[in-house]
């Protein structure tokens, strides 16, 4: 039986396919943009300049210093670049770091954003902006930061190295996993979440085996879009809280942290959410969804232990303390000893197990 629910459709135009980057000039015109500032990271500057040339007259300039976690000092430099070229629109080309900068600029200036994602992080589908000031990350949620138009071009993801595709893809799966058991989940989001997980779980091993597999790259980007919608539409829980805490406290890489923590967070929550667990199991083709995600990460040659990405062992207790402060909703009660055991397993790379509190 379908119970009662609220579903909010976020306003965003999506153009998906191969070669869709060529639609960028037309999409800018649709937005009424006359002078566009292109944003990239230093690593993607050349790609940004090529895009600028393809945009023609509306190309007003490029800012190529987008940085992970959206430091406000970088945003201020980008604001100055906007002013210098009198930009009335932002075109962000890149992963979550570049999208984040575009959102920070839109928040401060109200300009429209054309977002062209090249990873699977999903930020382009969310009204969420995380910014860092003096090392502290704060998050705001407002439709003012939601990009007006998103172009997904599968061709741009072909250069995403398989290792990055693997962890970025599992980062996306994490959004859908938590959406399936979100307090405010709904039947439409559950459809998108299950399909997003299925598309990525099928595509990622194929990409790692054959990085130029266009069909797999297309499936992965499609799955990432669906998972991004999940993140933008319903609330997250333990997994995202843990990754936020661990990433911020120990300066751990975003997608790798998600990849390592997800099987453990799901093992913790699965006993409390049997229907979500069975949908995830079905989507990844494994009877035990947490173990299935752990095995998927292993098949993708991803790192399985937080100690291998820079977390010190003495940080386990601190992380457990932080994870149980500031109460937040989770389908399974948050219990410190069980959370500490979860973090310890993720730190050492052990296989996920359900917590004793589930009994
Ligand atoms: P990223 O944007 O930092 O990209 C990682 C690196 O890969 C960069 O050097 C980038 O230039 C490069 N890269 C990106 N696409 C490439 C491609 N196709 N080919 C070759 N290189 C490529 O990493 P990310 O994981 O996409 O984003 C992480 C950031 O996004 C974090 O700061 C995270 O907090 C944020 N995020 C925010 C939200 C949100 O809703 N606000 C959602 C997800 C992630």
PDB file of C-alpha atoms in Angstrom, residues 28-274:
ATOM      1  CA  UNK A  28      22.925  29.928 -22.585  1.00  0.00           C
ATOM      2  CA  UNK A  29      20.685  31.785 -24.983  1.00  0.00           C
ATOM      3  CA  UNK A  30      17.667  30.143 -23.396  1.00  0.00           C
ATOM      4  CA  UNK A  31      18.837  31.507 -20.056  1.00  0.00           C
ATOM      5  CA  UNK A  32      19.159  34.967 -21.581  1.00  0.00           C
ATOM      6  CA  UNK A  33      22.885  35.036 -20.797  1.00  0.00           C
ATOM      7  CA  UNK A  34      25.051  37.573 -22.599  1.00  0.00           C
ATOM      8  CA  UNK A  35      28.372  37.202 -20.748  1.00  0.00           C
ATOM      9  CA  UNK A  36      29.332  33.856 -19.242  1.00  0.00           C
ATOM     10  CA  UNK A  37      32.212  33.151 -16.866  1.00  0.00           C
ATOM     11  CA  UNK A  38      33.452  29.553 -17.236  1.00  0.00           C
ATOM     12  CA  UNK A  39      34.619  27.819 -14.034  1.00  0.00           C
ATOM     13  CA  UNK A  40      37.001  24.855 -13.809  1.00  0.00           C
ATOM     14  CA  UNK A  41      39.687  23.394 -11.575  1.00  0.00           C
ATOM     15  CA  UNK A  42      43.318  23.965 -12.641  1.00  0.00           C
ATOM     16  CA  UNK A  43      43.323  20.365 -13.973  1.00  0.00           C
ATOM     17  CA  UNK A  44      40.409  21.075 -16.320  1.00  0.00           C
ATOM     18  CA  UNK A  45      41.382  24.568 -17.470  1.00  0.00           C
ATOM     19  CA  UNK A  46      42.232  23.465 -21.036  1.00  0.00           C
ATOM     20  CA  UNK A  47      38.812  21.799 -21.319  1.00  0.00           C
ATOM     21  CA  UNK A  48      37.245  25.023 -20.039  1.00  0.00           C
ATOM     22  CA  UNK A  49      39.076  27.126 -22.633  1.00  0.00           C
ATOM     23  CA  UNK A  50      37.879  24.784 -25.404  1.00  0.00           C
ATOM     24  CA  UNK A  51      34.350  25.190 -24.106  1.00  0.00           C
ATOM     25  CA  UNK A  52      34.834  28.971 -24.040  1.00  0.00           C
ATOM     26  CA  UNK A  53      35.838  28.977 -27.710  1.00  0.00           C
ATOM     27  CA  UNK A  54      32.800  26.864 -28.563  1.00  0.00           C
ATOM     28  CA  UNK A  55      30.501  29.301 -26.715  1.00  0.00           C
ATOM     29  CA  UNK A  56      31.460  32.121 -29.056  1.00  0.00           C
ATOM     30  CA  UNK A  57      30.609  35.745 -28.167  1.00  0.00           C
ATOM     31  CA  UNK A  58      28.945  34.994 -24.775  1.00  0.00           C
ATOM     32  CA  UNK A  59      32.289  33.670 -23.477  1.00  0.00           C
ATOM     33  CA  UNK A  60      33.435  36.449 -21.148  1.00  0.00           C
ATOM     34  CA  UNK A  61      36.275  34.771 -19.248  1.00  0.00           C
ATOM     35  CA  UNK A  62      37.495  31.772 -17.300  1.00  0.00           C
ATOM     36  CA  UNK A  63      38.252  31.229 -13.619  1.00  0.00           C
ATOM     37  CA  UNK A  64      40.196  27.993 -13.219  1.00  0.00           C
ATOM     38  CA  UNK A  65      40.908  27.785  -9.504  1.00  0.00           C
ATOM     39  CA  UNK A  66      37.897  25.860  -8.207  1.00  0.00           C
ATOM     40  CA  UNK A  67      38.948  23.999  -5.062  1.00  0.00           C
ATOM     41  CA  UNK A  68      37.546  21.109  -3.003  1.00  0.00           C
ATOM     42  CA  UNK A  69      35.122  22.142  -0.197  1.00  0.00           C
ATOM     43  CA  UNK A  70      34.479  25.639  -1.642  1.00  0.00           C
ATOM     44  CA  UNK A  71      36.783  27.824   0.480  1.00  0.00           C
ATOM     45  CA  UNK A  72      35.312  31.335   0.746  1.00  0.00           C
ATOM     46  CA  UNK A  73      38.665  32.926  -0.194  1.00  0.00           C
ATOM     47  CA  UNK A  74      38.445  31.210  -3.578  1.00  0.00           C
ATOM     48  CA  UNK A  75      34.839  32.333  -3.973  1.00  0.00           C
ATOM     49  CA  UNK A  76      35.940  35.918  -3.340  1.00  0.00           C
ATOM     50  CA  UNK A  77      38.575  35.666  -6.081  1.00  0.00           C
ATOM     51  CA  UNK A  78      35.960  34.242  -8.438  1.00  0.00           C
ATOM     52  CA  UNK A  79      33.562  37.082  -7.555  1.00  0.00           C
ATOM     53  CA  UNK A  80      36.293  39.542  -8.555  1.00  0.00           C
ATOM     54  CA  UNK A  81      36.734  37.629 -11.841  1.00  0.00           C
ATOM     55  CA  UNK A  82      32.978  37.885 -12.453  1.00  0.00           C
ATOM     56  CA  UNK A  83      33.126  41.619 -11.880  1.00  0.00           C
ATOM     57  CA  UNK A  84      36.185  42.054 -14.139  1.00  0.00           C
ATOM     58  CA  UNK A  85      34.393  40.493 -17.088  1.00  0.00           C
ATOM     59  CA  UNK A  86      30.927  41.766 -16.181  1.00  0.00           C
ATOM     60  CA  UNK A  87      29.529  38.224 -16.152  1.00  0.00           C
ATOM     61  CA  UNK A  88      25.787  37.675 -16.004  1.00  0.00           C
ATOM     62  CA  UNK A  89      25.940  33.872 -15.988  1.00  0.00           C
ATOM     63  CA  UNK A  90      28.128  31.033 -14.713  1.00  0.00           C
ATOM     64  CA  UNK A  91      29.102  27.950 -16.697  1.00  0.00           C
ATOM     65  CA  UNK A  92      30.682  25.379 -14.374  1.00  0.00           C
ATOM     66  CA  UNK A  93      32.513  22.520 -16.042  1.00  0.00           C
ATOM     67  CA  UNK A  94      33.830  19.839 -13.694  1.00  0.00           C
ATOM     68  CA  UNK A  95      33.106  17.808 -10.582  1.00  0.00           C
ATOM     69  CA  UNK A  96      31.502  18.718  -7.273  1.00  0.00           C
ATOM     70  CA  UNK A  97      34.254  21.208  -6.431  1.00  0.00           C
ATOM     71  CA  UNK A  98      33.572  23.304  -9.528  1.00  0.00           C
ATOM     72  CA  UNK A  99      29.803  22.993  -9.187  1.00  0.00           C
ATOM     73  CA  UNK A 100      30.169  24.130  -5.558  1.00  0.00           C
ATOM     74  CA  UNK A 101      31.977  27.296  -6.620  1.00  0.00           C
ATOM     75  CA  UNK A 102      29.252  28.042  -9.184  1.00  0.00           C
ATOM     76  CA  UNK A 103      26.616  27.663  -6.466  1.00  0.00           C
ATOM     77  CA  UNK A 104      28.537  29.950  -4.107  1.00  0.00           C
ATOM     78  CA  UNK A 105      28.634  32.630  -6.829  1.00  0.00           C
ATOM     79  CA  UNK A 106      24.932  32.204  -7.626  1.00  0.00           C
ATOM     80  CA  UNK A 107      24.106  32.580  -3.926  1.00  0.00           C
ATOM     81  CA  UNK A 108      25.967  35.889  -3.760  1.00  0.00           C
ATOM     82  CA  UNK A 109      24.974  37.390  -7.111  1.00  0.00           C
ATOM     83  CA  UNK A 110      21.737  35.689  -8.172  1.00  0.00           C
ATOM     84  CA  UNK A 111      23.097  34.865 -11.649  1.00  0.00           C
ATOM     85  CA  UNK A 112      21.942  31.773 -13.540  1.00  0.00           C
ATOM     86  CA  UNK A 113      24.084  28.651 -13.719  1.00  0.00           C
ATOM     87  CA  UNK A 114      24.636  26.307 -16.619  1.00  0.00           C
ATOM     88  CA  UNK A 115      26.294  23.304 -15.004  1.00  0.00           C
ATOM     89  CA  UNK A 116      28.212  20.661 -16.942  1.00  0.00           C
ATOM     90  CA  UNK A 117      29.182  17.874 -14.522  1.00  0.00           C
ATOM     91  CA  UNK A 118      32.116  15.605 -15.337  1.00  0.00           C
ATOM     92  CA  UNK A 119      32.023  13.342 -12.250  1.00  0.00           C
ATOM     93  CA  UNK A 120      29.210  11.446 -10.537  1.00  0.00           C
ATOM     94  CA  UNK A 121      29.114  13.557  -7.334  1.00  0.00           C
ATOM     95  CA  UNK A 122      25.563  14.825  -8.005  1.00  0.00           C
ATOM     96  CA  UNK A 123      25.901  18.331  -6.560  1.00  0.00           C
ATOM     97  CA  UNK A 124      24.327  19.815  -9.701  1.00  0.00           C
ATOM     98  CA  UNK A 125      20.957  18.300  -8.672  1.00  0.00           C
ATOM     99  CA  UNK A 126      20.918  19.649  -5.130  1.00  0.00           C
ATOM    100  CA  UNK A 127      19.890  22.922  -3.482  1.00  0.00           C
ATOM    101  CA  UNK A 128      22.788  22.357  -1.055  1.00  0.00           C
ATOM    102  CA  UNK A 129      26.033  24.318  -0.793  1.00  0.00           C
ATOM    103  CA  UNK A 130      28.874  23.407   1.562  1.00  0.00           C
ATOM    104  CA  UNK A 131      31.430  26.182   2.111  1.00  0.00           C
ATOM    105  CA  UNK A 132      34.631  26.305   4.145  1.00  0.00           C
ATOM    106  CA  UNK A 133      35.723  29.328   6.169  1.00  0.00           C
ATOM    107  CA  UNK A 134      38.810  29.110   8.400  1.00  0.00           C
ATOM    108  CA  UNK A 135      38.778  25.323   8.022  1.00  0.00           C
ATOM    109  CA  UNK A 136      35.137  25.036   9.190  1.00  0.00           C
ATOM    110  CA  UNK A 137      32.571  23.664   6.762  1.00  0.00           C
ATOM    111  CA  UNK A 138      29.021  24.989   6.910  1.00  0.00           C
ATOM    112  CA  UNK A 139      26.101  23.930   4.761  1.00  0.00           C
ATOM    113  CA  UNK A 140      23.212  25.973   3.443  1.00  0.00           C
ATOM    114  CA  UNK A 141      20.126  24.656   1.722  1.00  0.00           C
ATOM    115  CA  UNK A 142      18.294  27.031  -0.625  1.00  0.00           C
ATOM    116  CA  UNK A 143      16.858  26.774  -4.122  1.00  0.00           C
ATOM    117  CA  UNK A 144      18.914  29.904  -4.921  1.00  0.00           C
ATOM    118  CA  UNK A 145      21.959  27.665  -5.452  1.00  0.00           C
ATOM    119  CA  UNK A 146      20.231  25.099  -7.667  1.00  0.00           C
ATOM    120  CA  UNK A 147      21.589  25.293 -11.256  1.00  0.00           C
ATOM    121  CA  UNK A 148      18.926  26.357 -13.781  1.00  0.00           C
ATOM    122  CA  UNK A 149      20.272  24.056 -16.517  1.00  0.00           C
ATOM    123  CA  UNK A 150      22.443  20.938 -16.445  1.00  0.00           C
ATOM    124  CA  UNK A 151      24.105  19.417 -19.496  1.00  0.00           C
ATOM    125  CA  UNK A 152      25.244  15.836 -18.996  1.00  0.00           C
ATOM    126  CA  UNK A 153      27.633  14.915 -21.785  1.00  0.00           C
ATOM    127  CA  UNK A 154      28.807  11.309 -21.567  1.00  0.00           C
ATOM    128  CA  UNK A 155      31.831  12.167 -23.738  1.00  0.00           C
ATOM    129  CA  UNK A 156      33.227  14.409 -20.990  1.00  0.00           C
ATOM    130  CA  UNK A 157      33.270  11.519 -18.547  1.00  0.00           C
ATOM    131  CA  UNK A 158      35.439   9.326 -20.787  1.00  0.00           C
ATOM    132  CA  UNK A 159      38.521  11.064 -19.369  1.00  0.00           C
ATOM    133  CA  UNK A 160      37.498  10.352 -15.788  1.00  0.00           C
ATOM    134  CA  UNK A 161      40.164   7.837 -14.686  1.00  0.00           C
ATOM    135  CA  UNK A 162      38.627   4.440 -13.772  1.00  0.00           C
ATOM    136  CA  UNK A 163      39.760   4.761 -10.140  1.00  0.00           C
ATOM    137  CA  UNK A 164      38.011   8.128  -9.832  1.00  0.00           C
ATOM    138  CA  UNK A 165      34.963   6.838 -11.721  1.00  0.00           C
ATOM    139  CA  UNK A 166      34.740   3.936  -9.251  1.00  0.00           C
ATOM    140  CA  UNK A 167      34.778   6.024  -6.069  1.00  0.00           C
ATOM    141  CA  UNK A 168      32.732   8.854  -7.565  1.00  0.00           C
ATOM    142  CA  UNK A 169      30.168   6.251  -8.665  1.00  0.00           C
ATOM    143  CA  UNK A 170      29.930   4.718  -5.200  1.00  0.00           C
ATOM    144  CA  UNK A 171      29.644   8.234  -3.760  1.00  0.00           C
ATOM    145  CA  UNK A 172      26.557   8.569  -5.985  1.00  0.00           C
ATOM    146  CA  UNK A 173      25.201   5.169  -4.905  1.00  0.00           C
ATOM    147  CA  UNK A 174      25.456   6.384  -1.298  1.00  0.00           C
ATOM    148  CA  UNK A 175      22.933   9.158  -2.020  1.00  0.00           C
ATOM    149  CA  UNK A 176      20.439   6.629  -3.347  1.00  0.00           C
ATOM    150  CA  UNK A 177      21.028   4.140  -0.524  1.00  0.00           C
ATOM    151  CA  UNK A 178      20.205   6.753   2.110  1.00  0.00           C
ATOM    152  CA  UNK A 179      17.307   8.106   0.043  1.00  0.00           C
ATOM    153  CA  UNK A 180      15.660   4.663   0.167  1.00  0.00           C
ATOM    154  CA  UNK A 181      15.441   4.842   3.952  1.00  0.00           C
ATOM    155  CA  UNK A 182      15.168   8.632   4.363  1.00  0.00           C
ATOM    156  CA  UNK A 183      12.579   9.833   6.853  1.00  0.00           C
ATOM    157  CA  UNK A 184      10.938  11.834   4.061  1.00  0.00           C
ATOM    158  CA  UNK A 185      11.373   9.279   1.283  1.00  0.00           C
ATOM    159  CA  UNK A 186       8.572   8.718  -1.207  1.00  0.00           C
ATOM    160  CA  UNK A 187       7.692   6.176  -3.905  1.00  0.00           C
ATOM    161  CA  UNK A 188       9.014   8.334  -6.764  1.00  0.00           C
ATOM    162  CA  UNK A 189      12.404   8.866  -5.163  1.00  0.00           C
ATOM    163  CA  UNK A 190      12.580   5.161  -4.324  1.00  0.00           C
ATOM    164  CA  UNK A 191      12.122   4.325  -8.010  1.00  0.00           C
ATOM    165  CA  UNK A 192      14.905   6.707  -8.971  1.00  0.00           C
ATOM    166  CA  UNK A 193      17.161   5.475  -6.180  1.00  0.00           C
ATOM    167  CA  UNK A 194      16.821   1.806  -7.055  1.00  0.00           C
ATOM    168  CA  UNK A 195      17.350   2.470 -10.746  1.00  0.00           C
ATOM    169  CA  UNK A 196      20.316   4.750 -10.023  1.00  0.00           C
ATOM    170  CA  UNK A 197      22.010   2.078  -7.912  1.00  0.00           C
ATOM    171  CA  UNK A 198      21.274  -0.571 -10.544  1.00  0.00           C
ATOM    172  CA  UNK A 199      22.711   1.520 -13.394  1.00  0.00           C
ATOM    173  CA  UNK A 200      25.904   2.348 -11.490  1.00  0.00           C
ATOM    174  CA  UNK A 201      26.457  -1.121 -10.041  1.00  0.00           C
ATOM    175  CA  UNK A 202      26.243  -2.528 -13.577  1.00  0.00           C
ATOM    176  CA  UNK A 203      28.329   0.185 -15.225  1.00  0.00           C
ATOM    177  CA  UNK A 204      31.242   0.703 -12.820  1.00  0.00           C
ATOM    178  CA  UNK A 205      32.851  -2.764 -13.204  1.00  0.00           C
ATOM    179  CA  UNK A 206      32.508  -2.412 -16.982  1.00  0.00           C
ATOM    180  CA  UNK A 207      34.267   0.993 -16.885  1.00  0.00           C
ATOM    181  CA  UNK A 208      37.106  -0.366 -14.752  1.00  0.00           C
ATOM    182  CA  UNK A 209      37.503  -3.297 -17.165  1.00  0.00           C
ATOM    183  CA  UNK A 210      37.250  -1.125 -20.278  1.00  0.00           C
ATOM    184  CA  UNK A 211      37.526   2.632 -19.651  1.00  0.00           C
ATOM    185  CA  UNK A 212      36.339   3.561 -23.162  1.00  0.00           C
ATOM    186  CA  UNK A 213      33.112   1.533 -22.856  1.00  0.00           C
ATOM    187  CA  UNK A 214      30.673   4.266 -23.932  1.00  0.00           C
ATOM    188  CA  UNK A 215      27.570   2.318 -23.018  1.00  0.00           C
ATOM    189  CA  UNK A 216      28.858   1.817 -19.472  1.00  0.00           C
ATOM    190  CA  UNK A 217      29.919   5.474 -19.224  1.00  0.00           C
ATOM    191  CA  UNK A 218      26.431   6.481 -20.340  1.00  0.00           C
ATOM    192  CA  UNK A 219      24.727   4.185 -17.820  1.00  0.00           C
ATOM    193  CA  UNK A 220      26.984   5.492 -15.047  1.00  0.00           C
ATOM    194  CA  UNK A 221      26.224   9.130 -15.799  1.00  0.00           C
ATOM    195  CA  UNK A 222      22.499   8.371 -16.018  1.00  0.00           C
ATOM    196  CA  UNK A 223      22.698   6.576 -12.661  1.00  0.00           C
ATOM    197  CA  UNK A 224      24.640   9.481 -11.163  1.00  0.00           C
ATOM    198  CA  UNK A 225      21.939  11.900 -12.280  1.00  0.00           C
ATOM    199  CA  UNK A 226      19.220   9.790 -10.630  1.00  0.00           C
ATOM    200  CA  UNK A 227      21.274   9.504  -7.439  1.00  0.00           C
ATOM    201  CA  UNK A 228      21.898  13.268  -7.458  1.00  0.00           C
ATOM    202  CA  UNK A 229      18.140  13.877  -7.595  1.00  0.00           C
ATOM    203  CA  UNK A 230      17.801  11.622  -4.535  1.00  0.00           C
ATOM    204  CA  UNK A 231      20.381  13.670  -2.628  1.00  0.00           C
ATOM    205  CA  UNK A 232      18.693  16.923  -3.572  1.00  0.00           C
ATOM    206  CA  UNK A 233      15.165  15.829  -2.759  1.00  0.00           C
ATOM    207  CA  UNK A 234      15.168  13.898   0.531  1.00  0.00           C
ATOM    208  CA  UNK A 235      17.179  13.968   3.751  1.00  0.00           C
ATOM    209  CA  UNK A 236      20.278  11.873   4.368  1.00  0.00           C
ATOM    210  CA  UNK A 237      21.285  10.022   7.559  1.00  0.00           C
ATOM    211  CA  UNK A 238      24.155   8.194   9.311  1.00  0.00           C
ATOM    212  CA  UNK A 239      26.320   7.546   6.265  1.00  0.00           C
ATOM    213  CA  UNK A 240      26.444  11.180   5.109  1.00  0.00           C
ATOM    214  CA  UNK A 241      26.896  12.412   8.684  1.00  0.00           C
ATOM    215  CA  UNK A 242      29.848  10.043   9.185  1.00  0.00           C
ATOM    216  CA  UNK A 243      31.503  10.992   5.892  1.00  0.00           C
ATOM    217  CA  UNK A 244      31.042  14.699   6.610  1.00  0.00           C
ATOM    218  CA  UNK A 245      32.570  14.257  10.078  1.00  0.00           C
ATOM    219  CA  UNK A 246      35.454  12.051   8.949  1.00  0.00           C
ATOM    220  CA  UNK A 247      36.243  14.140   5.873  1.00  0.00           C
ATOM    221  CA  UNK A 248      36.187  17.409   7.804  1.00  0.00           C
ATOM    222  CA  UNK A 249      38.090  16.187  10.870  1.00  0.00           C
ATOM    223  CA  UNK A 250      40.863  14.248   9.130  1.00  0.00           C
ATOM    224  CA  UNK A 251      40.870  16.012   5.749  1.00  0.00           C
ATOM    225  CA  UNK A 252      40.041  12.790   3.908  1.00  0.00           C
ATOM    226  CA  UNK A 253      39.237  12.660   0.179  1.00  0.00           C
ATOM    227  CA  UNK A 254      35.477  12.945  -0.407  1.00  0.00           C
ATOM    228  CA  UNK A 255      34.593  10.104  -2.785  1.00  0.00           C
ATOM    229  CA  UNK A 256      37.039   7.578  -1.287  1.00  0.00           C
ATOM    230  CA  UNK A 257      35.635   8.211   2.190  1.00  0.00           C
ATOM    231  CA  UNK A 258      32.101   7.538   0.928  1.00  0.00           C
ATOM    232  CA  UNK A 259      33.261   4.365  -0.787  1.00  0.00           C
ATOM    233  CA  UNK A 260      34.838   2.961   2.369  1.00  0.00           C
ATOM    234  CA  UNK A 261      32.111   3.954   4.824  1.00  0.00           C
ATOM    235  CA  UNK A 262      28.985   3.036   2.801  1.00  0.00           C
ATOM    236  CA  UNK A 263      28.948  -0.775   3.353  1.00  0.00           C
ATOM    237  CA  UNK A 264      29.418  -0.266   7.102  1.00  0.00           C
ATOM    238  CA  UNK A 265      26.761   2.429   7.418  1.00  0.00           C
ATOM    239  CA  UNK A 266      24.328   0.263   5.453  1.00  0.00           C
ATOM    240  CA  UNK A 267      25.108  -2.809   7.601  1.00  0.00           C
ATOM    241  CA  UNK A 268      24.308  -0.662  10.636  1.00  0.00           C
ATOM    242  CA  UNK A 269      20.978   0.556   9.264  1.00  0.00           C
ATOM    243  CA  UNK A 270      19.796  -2.424   7.200  1.00  0.00           C
ATOM    244  CA  UNK A 271      18.109  -4.353  10.045  1.00  0.00           C
ATOM    245  CA  UNK A 272      15.881  -1.319  10.704  1.00  0.00           C
ATOM    246  CA  UNK A 273      14.877  -0.858   7.053  1.00  0.00           C
ATOM    247  CA  UNK A 274      14.178  -4.265   5.497  1.00  0.00           C
TER     248      UNK A 274
END
